[in-house]
Short mmCIF file of C-alpha atoms and ligand atoms in Angstrom, two decimals:
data_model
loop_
_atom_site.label_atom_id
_atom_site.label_comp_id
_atom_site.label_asym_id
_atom_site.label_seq_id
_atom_site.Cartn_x
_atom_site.Cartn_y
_atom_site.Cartn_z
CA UNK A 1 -10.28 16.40 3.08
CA UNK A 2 -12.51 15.81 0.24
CA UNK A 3 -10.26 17.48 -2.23
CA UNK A 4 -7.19 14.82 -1.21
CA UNK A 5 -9.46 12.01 -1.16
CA UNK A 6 -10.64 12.96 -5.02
CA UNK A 7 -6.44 13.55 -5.98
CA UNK A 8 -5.79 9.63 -4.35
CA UNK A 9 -8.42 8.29 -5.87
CA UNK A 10 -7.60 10.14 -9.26
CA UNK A 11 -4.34 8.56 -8.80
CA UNK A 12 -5.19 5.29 -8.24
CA UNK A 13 -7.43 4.97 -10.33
CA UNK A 14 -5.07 6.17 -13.52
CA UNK A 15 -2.33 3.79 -11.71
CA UNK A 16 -3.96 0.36 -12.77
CA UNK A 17 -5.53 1.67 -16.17
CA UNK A 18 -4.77 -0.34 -18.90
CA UNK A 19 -1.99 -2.58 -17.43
CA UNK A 20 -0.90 -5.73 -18.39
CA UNK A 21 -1.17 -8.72 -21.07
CA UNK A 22 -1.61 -11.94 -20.47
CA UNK A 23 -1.86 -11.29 -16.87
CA UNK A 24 -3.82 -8.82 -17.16
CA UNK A 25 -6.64 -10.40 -14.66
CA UNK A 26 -4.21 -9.64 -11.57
CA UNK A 27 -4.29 -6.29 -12.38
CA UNK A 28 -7.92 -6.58 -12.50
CA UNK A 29 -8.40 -7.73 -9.34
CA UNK A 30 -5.88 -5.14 -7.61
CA UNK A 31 -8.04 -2.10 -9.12
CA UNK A 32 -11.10 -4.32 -7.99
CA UNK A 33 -10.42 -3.62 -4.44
CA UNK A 34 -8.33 -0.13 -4.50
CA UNK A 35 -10.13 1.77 -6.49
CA UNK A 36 -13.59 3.71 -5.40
CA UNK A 37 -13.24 1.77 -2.06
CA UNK A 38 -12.47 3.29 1.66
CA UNK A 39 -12.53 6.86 3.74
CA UNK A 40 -8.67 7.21 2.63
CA UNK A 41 -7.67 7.51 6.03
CA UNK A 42 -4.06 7.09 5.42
CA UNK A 43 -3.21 8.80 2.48
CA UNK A 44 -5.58 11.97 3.80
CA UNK A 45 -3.64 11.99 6.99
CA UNK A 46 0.10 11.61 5.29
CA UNK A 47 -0.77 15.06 3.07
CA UNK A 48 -2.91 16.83 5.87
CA UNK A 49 0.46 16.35 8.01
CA UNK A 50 2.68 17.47 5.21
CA UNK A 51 0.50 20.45 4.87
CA UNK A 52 1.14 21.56 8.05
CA UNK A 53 5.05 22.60 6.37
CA UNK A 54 4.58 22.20 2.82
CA UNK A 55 2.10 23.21 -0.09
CA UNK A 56 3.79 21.18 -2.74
CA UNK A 57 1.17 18.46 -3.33
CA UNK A 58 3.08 15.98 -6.13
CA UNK A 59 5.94 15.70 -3.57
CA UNK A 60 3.82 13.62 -1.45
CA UNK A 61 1.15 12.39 -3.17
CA UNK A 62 2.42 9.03 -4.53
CA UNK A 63 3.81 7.74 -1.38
CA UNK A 64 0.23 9.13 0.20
CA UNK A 65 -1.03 6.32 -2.04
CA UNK A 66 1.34 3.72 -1.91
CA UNK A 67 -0.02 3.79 1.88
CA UNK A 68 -2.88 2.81 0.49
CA UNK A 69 -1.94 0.00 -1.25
CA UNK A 70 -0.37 -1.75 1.94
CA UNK A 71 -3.38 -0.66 3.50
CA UNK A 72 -5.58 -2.16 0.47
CA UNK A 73 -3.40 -5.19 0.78
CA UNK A 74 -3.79 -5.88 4.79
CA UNK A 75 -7.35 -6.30 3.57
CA UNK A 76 -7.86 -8.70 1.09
CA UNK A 77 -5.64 -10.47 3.16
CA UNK A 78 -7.24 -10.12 5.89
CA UNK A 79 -10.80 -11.37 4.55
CA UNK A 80 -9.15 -14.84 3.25
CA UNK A 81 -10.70 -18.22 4.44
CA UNK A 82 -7.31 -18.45 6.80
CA UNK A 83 -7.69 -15.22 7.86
CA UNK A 84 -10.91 -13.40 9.04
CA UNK A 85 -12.82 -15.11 5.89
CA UNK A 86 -15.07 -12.09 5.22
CA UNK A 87 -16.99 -12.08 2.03
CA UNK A 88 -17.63 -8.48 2.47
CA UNK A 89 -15.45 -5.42 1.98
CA UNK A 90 -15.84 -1.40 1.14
CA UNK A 91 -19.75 -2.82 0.15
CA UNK A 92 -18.89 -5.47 -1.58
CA UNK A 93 -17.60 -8.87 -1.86
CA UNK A 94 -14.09 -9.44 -1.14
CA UNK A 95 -11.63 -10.03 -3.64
CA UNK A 96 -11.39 -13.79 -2.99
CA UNK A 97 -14.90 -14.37 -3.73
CA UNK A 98 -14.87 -12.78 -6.98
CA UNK A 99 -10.93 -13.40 -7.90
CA UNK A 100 -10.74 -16.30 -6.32
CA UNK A 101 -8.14 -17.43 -2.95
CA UNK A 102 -5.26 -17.86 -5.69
CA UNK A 103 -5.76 -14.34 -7.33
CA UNK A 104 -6.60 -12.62 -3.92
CA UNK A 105 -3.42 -13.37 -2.21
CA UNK A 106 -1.40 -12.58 -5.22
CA UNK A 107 -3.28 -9.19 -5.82
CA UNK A 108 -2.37 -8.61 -1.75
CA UNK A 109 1.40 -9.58 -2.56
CA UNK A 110 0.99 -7.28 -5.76
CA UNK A 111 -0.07 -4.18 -4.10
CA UNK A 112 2.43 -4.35 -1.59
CA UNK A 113 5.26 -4.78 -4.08
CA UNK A 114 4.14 -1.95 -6.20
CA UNK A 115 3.68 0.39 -2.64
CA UNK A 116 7.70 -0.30 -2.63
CA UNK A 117 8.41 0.08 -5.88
CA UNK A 118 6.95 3.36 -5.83
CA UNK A 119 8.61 4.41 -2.77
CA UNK A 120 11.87 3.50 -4.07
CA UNK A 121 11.12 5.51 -7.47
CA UNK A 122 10.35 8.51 -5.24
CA UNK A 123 13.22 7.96 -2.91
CA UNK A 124 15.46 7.81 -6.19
CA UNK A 125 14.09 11.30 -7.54
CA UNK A 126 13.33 12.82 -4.76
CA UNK A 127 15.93 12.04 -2.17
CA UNK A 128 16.65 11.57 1.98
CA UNK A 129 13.17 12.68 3.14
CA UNK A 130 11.40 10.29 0.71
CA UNK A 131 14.00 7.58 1.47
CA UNK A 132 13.54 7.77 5.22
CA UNK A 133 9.93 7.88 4.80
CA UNK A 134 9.73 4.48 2.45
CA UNK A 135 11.48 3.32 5.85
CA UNK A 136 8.88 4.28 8.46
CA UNK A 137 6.40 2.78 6.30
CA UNK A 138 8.42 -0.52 5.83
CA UNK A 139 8.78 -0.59 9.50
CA UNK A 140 5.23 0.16 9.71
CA UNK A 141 3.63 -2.46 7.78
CA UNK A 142 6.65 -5.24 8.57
CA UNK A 143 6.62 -7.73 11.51
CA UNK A 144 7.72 -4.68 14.10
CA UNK A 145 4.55 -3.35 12.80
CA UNK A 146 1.25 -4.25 11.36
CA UNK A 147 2.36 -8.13 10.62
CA UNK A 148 2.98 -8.54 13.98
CA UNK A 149 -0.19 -7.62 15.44
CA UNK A 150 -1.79 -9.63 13.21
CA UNK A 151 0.30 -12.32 14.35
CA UNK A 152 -0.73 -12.00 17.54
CA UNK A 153 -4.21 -11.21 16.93
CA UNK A 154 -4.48 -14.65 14.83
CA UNK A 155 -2.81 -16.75 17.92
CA UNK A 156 -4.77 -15.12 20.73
CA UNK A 157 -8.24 -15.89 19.00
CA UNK A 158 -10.38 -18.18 21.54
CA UNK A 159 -8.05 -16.77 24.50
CA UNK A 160 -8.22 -14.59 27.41
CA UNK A 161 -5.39 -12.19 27.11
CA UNK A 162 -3.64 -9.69 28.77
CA UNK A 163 -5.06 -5.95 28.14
CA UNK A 164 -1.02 -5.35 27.70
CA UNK A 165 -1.81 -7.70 25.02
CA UNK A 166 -4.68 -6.18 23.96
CA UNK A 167 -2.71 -2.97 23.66
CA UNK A 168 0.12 -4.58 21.53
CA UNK A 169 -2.26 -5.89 18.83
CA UNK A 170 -4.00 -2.72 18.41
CA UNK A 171 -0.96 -0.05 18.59
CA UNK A 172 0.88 -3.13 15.77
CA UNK A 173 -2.31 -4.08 13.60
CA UNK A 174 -4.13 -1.09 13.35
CA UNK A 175 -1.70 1.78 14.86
CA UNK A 176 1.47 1.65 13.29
CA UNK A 177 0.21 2.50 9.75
CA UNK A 178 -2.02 4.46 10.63
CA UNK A 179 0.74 6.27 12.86
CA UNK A 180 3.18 5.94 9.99
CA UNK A 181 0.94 7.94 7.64
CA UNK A 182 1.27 10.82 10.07
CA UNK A 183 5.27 10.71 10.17
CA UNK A 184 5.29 10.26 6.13
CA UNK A 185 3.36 13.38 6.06
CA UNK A 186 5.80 15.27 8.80
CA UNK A 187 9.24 13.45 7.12
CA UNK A 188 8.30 14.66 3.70
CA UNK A 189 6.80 18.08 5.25
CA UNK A 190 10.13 18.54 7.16
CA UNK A 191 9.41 19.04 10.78
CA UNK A 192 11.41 19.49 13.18
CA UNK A 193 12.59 16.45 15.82
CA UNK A 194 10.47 18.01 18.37
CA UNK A 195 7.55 18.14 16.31
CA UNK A 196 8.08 14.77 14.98
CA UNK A 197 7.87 13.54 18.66
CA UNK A 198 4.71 15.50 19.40
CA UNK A 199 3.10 13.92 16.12
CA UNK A 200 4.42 10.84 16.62
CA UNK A 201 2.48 10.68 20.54
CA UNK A 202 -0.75 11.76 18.02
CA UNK A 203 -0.15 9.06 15.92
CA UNK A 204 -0.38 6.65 18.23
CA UNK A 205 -3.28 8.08 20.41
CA UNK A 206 -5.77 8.50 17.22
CA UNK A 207 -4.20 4.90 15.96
CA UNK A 208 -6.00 3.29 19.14
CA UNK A 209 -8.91 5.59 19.13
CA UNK A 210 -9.61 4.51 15.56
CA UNK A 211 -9.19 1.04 16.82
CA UNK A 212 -11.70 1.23 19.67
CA UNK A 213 -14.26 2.72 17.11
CA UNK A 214 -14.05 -0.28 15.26
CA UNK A 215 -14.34 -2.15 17.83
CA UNK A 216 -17.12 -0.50 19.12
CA UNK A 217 -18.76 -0.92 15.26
CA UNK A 218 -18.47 -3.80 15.01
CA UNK A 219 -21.35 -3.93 17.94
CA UNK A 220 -23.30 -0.66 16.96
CA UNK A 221 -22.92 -0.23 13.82
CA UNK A 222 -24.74 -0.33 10.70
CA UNK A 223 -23.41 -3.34 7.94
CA UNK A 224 -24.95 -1.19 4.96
CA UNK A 225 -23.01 2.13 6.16
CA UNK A 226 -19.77 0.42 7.28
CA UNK A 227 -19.69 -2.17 4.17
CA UNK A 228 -18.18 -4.91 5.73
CA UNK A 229 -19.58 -8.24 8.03
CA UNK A 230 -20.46 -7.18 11.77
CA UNK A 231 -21.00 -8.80 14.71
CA UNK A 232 -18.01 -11.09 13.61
CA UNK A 233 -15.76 -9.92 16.67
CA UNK A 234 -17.87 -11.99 19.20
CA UNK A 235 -18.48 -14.87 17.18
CA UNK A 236 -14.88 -15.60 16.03
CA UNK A 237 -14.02 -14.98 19.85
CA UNK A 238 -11.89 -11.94 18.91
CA UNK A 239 -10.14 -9.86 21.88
CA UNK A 240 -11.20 -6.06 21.64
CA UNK A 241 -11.94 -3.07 23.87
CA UNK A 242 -15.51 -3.98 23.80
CA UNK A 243 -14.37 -7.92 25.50
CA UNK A 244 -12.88 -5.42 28.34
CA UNK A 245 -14.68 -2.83 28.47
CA UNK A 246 -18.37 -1.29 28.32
CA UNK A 247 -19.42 0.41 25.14
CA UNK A 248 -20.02 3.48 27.24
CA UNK A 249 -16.46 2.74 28.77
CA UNK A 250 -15.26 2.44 25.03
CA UNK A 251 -16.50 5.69 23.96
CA UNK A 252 -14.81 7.39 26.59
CA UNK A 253 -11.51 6.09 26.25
CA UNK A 254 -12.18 7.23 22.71
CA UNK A 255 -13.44 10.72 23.33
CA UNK A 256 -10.35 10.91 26.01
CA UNK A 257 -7.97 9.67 23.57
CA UNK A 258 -9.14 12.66 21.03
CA UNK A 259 -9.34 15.37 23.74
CA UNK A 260 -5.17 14.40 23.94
CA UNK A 261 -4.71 14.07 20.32
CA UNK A 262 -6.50 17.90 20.20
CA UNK A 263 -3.74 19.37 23.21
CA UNK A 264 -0.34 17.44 21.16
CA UNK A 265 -1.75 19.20 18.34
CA UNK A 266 -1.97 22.60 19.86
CA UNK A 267 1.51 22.26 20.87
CA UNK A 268 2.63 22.29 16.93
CA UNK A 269 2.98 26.50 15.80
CA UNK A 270 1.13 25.80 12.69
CA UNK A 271 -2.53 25.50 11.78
CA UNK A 272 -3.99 21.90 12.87
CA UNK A 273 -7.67 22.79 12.39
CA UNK A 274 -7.73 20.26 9.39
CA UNK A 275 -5.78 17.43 11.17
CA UNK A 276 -8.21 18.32 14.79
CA UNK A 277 -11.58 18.27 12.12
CA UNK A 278 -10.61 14.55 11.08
CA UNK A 279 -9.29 13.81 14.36
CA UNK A 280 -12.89 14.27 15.01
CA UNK A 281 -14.45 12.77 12.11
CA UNK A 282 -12.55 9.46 13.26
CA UNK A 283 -14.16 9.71 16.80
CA UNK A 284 -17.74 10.29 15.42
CA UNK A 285 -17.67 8.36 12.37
CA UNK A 286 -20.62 5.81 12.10
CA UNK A 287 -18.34 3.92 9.02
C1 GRG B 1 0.78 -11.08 5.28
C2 GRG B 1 -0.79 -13.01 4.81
C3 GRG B 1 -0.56 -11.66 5.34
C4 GRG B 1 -1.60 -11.02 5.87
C5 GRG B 1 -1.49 -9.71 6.44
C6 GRG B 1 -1.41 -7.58 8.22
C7 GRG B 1 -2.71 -8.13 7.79
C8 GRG B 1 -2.78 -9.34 7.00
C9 GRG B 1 -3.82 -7.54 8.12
C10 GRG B 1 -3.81 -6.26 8.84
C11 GRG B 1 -4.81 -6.23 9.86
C12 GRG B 1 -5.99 -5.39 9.57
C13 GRG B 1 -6.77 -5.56 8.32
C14 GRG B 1 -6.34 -4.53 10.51
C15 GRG B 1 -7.60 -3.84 10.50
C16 GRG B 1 -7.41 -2.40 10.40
C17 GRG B 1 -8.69 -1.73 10.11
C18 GRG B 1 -9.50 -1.23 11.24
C19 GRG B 1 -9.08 -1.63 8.86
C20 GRG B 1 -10.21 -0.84 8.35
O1 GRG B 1 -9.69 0.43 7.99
P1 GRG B 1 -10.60 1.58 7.40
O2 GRG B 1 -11.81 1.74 8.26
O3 GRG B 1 -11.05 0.91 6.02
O4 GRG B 1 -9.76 2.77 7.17
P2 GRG B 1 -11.36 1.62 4.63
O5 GRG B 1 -12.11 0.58 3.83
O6 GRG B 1 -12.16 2.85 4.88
O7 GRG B 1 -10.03 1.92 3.99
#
């Protein structure tokens, strides 16, 4: 896991080098937030699932970041004054606060464009499997997917809701990317349609596991380990597991959720042990 996480960052970090003229600054402020920042997540789960068929680590690399970059985007969008208005992010402040609200929403809009545009380049060379993959994630991030929850997240704020409700914001918001890393990885990789199901029912169960974490964080945790605000949940009236449910209820569902991710996984013929340590690392993480 550590070697992919040095690879992405490698990646990104060449990827903004240098770029630019007169507008320059926005690619400033893109780099600002992408580079050294995050666990990698995403991009660690796309090429641990592409592993599972495949050895070939350029194939998949680029679209493992351009993940990242939608996923770098949701958050210095998120942390805008009319969104969560955050000033802190990865350990320190958010893009808006240094780049400004202007510059923040365009370096946002920026990432996301180049995520496609580097989809679309691998797609071109690369072919189907790329091209279907650029689709999952487009699905992913779109209003069927991570836009949406956020929609709904944003209206139900100050309400009582519905844990059906509940559920849809956190499978949209937080699970569908992090579900459509997995099926990047097993599209590229090649699986079958029957493992593509099984991995698909993972990617949804450690999507909401990794949601009730952060949920669960945001009342435990430490602000100098997990590098953004805490304790905001409660105060800006949010609706998460821990507004349902005990912490101790929390963790269970969690630890439950993992046990199930562990059995999907052991009904895949190839070795897991990677994907089942960072299924772990999710549940115990203190970040
Ligand atoms: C389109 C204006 C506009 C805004 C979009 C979609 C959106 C804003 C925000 C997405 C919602 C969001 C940020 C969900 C939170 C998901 C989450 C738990 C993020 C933290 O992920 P980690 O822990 O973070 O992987 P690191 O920093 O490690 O990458």
């Amino acid at each position: 896991m550590d070697q992919i996480k040095i690879l992405v960052d490698s990646w990104l970090n060449n990827y903004f080098k240098d770029k630019g003229t007169y507008e320059s600054k926005i690619y400033q402020s893109m780099e600002y937030s992408i580079v050294n920042g995050g666990k990698r997540i995403r991009p660690i789960l796309a090429v641990l699932t592409y592993g599972l068929y495949k050895n070939d680590i350029k194939e998949i690399l680029p679209m493992a970041c351009a993940i990242e970059m939608i996923h770098t985007y949701s958050l210095i969008h998120d942390d805008l004054p009319c969104m969560d208005d955050d000033d802190l992010r990865r350990g320190k402040p958010t893009n808006h606060k240094v780049y400004g609200e202007g510059l923040a929403v365009l370096a946002g809009d920026g990432l996301l464009n180049e995520a496609f545009n580097i989809m679309l380049k691998e797609a071109a060379i690369n072919g189907e499997k790329h091209l279907e993959a650029a689709t999952i994630l487009g699905d992913a991030s779109g209003v069927n997917g991570m836009i949406g929850g956020q929609v709904v997240d944003i209206l139900s704020e100050n309400k009582d809701i519905s844990f059906e409700e509940l559920s849809f914001i956190h499978a949209k918001k937080t699970g569908a990317l992090l579900k459509s890393s997995i099926l990047v990885g097993a599209s590229i990789g090649g699986a079958s349609k029957a493992e593509f199901e099984i991995l698909s029912e993972f990617g949804s169960k450690i999507g909401l596991a990794f949601q009730i974490i952060d949920d669960i964080l945001d009342v435990v945790g430490d602000e100098n380990k997990v590098g953004k605000n805490l304790r905001t949940d409660s105060s800006r009236e949010k609706n998460t597991y821990v507004k349902f449910f005990s912490i101790d209820e929390c963790r269970k569902r969690a630890a439950d959720l993992t046990n199930e991710c562990f059995a999907l996984l052991g009904k895949i013929d190839k070795n897991t042990e990677i994907l089942e340590d960072l299924t772990r690392f999710l549940l115990e993480r203190d970040y």
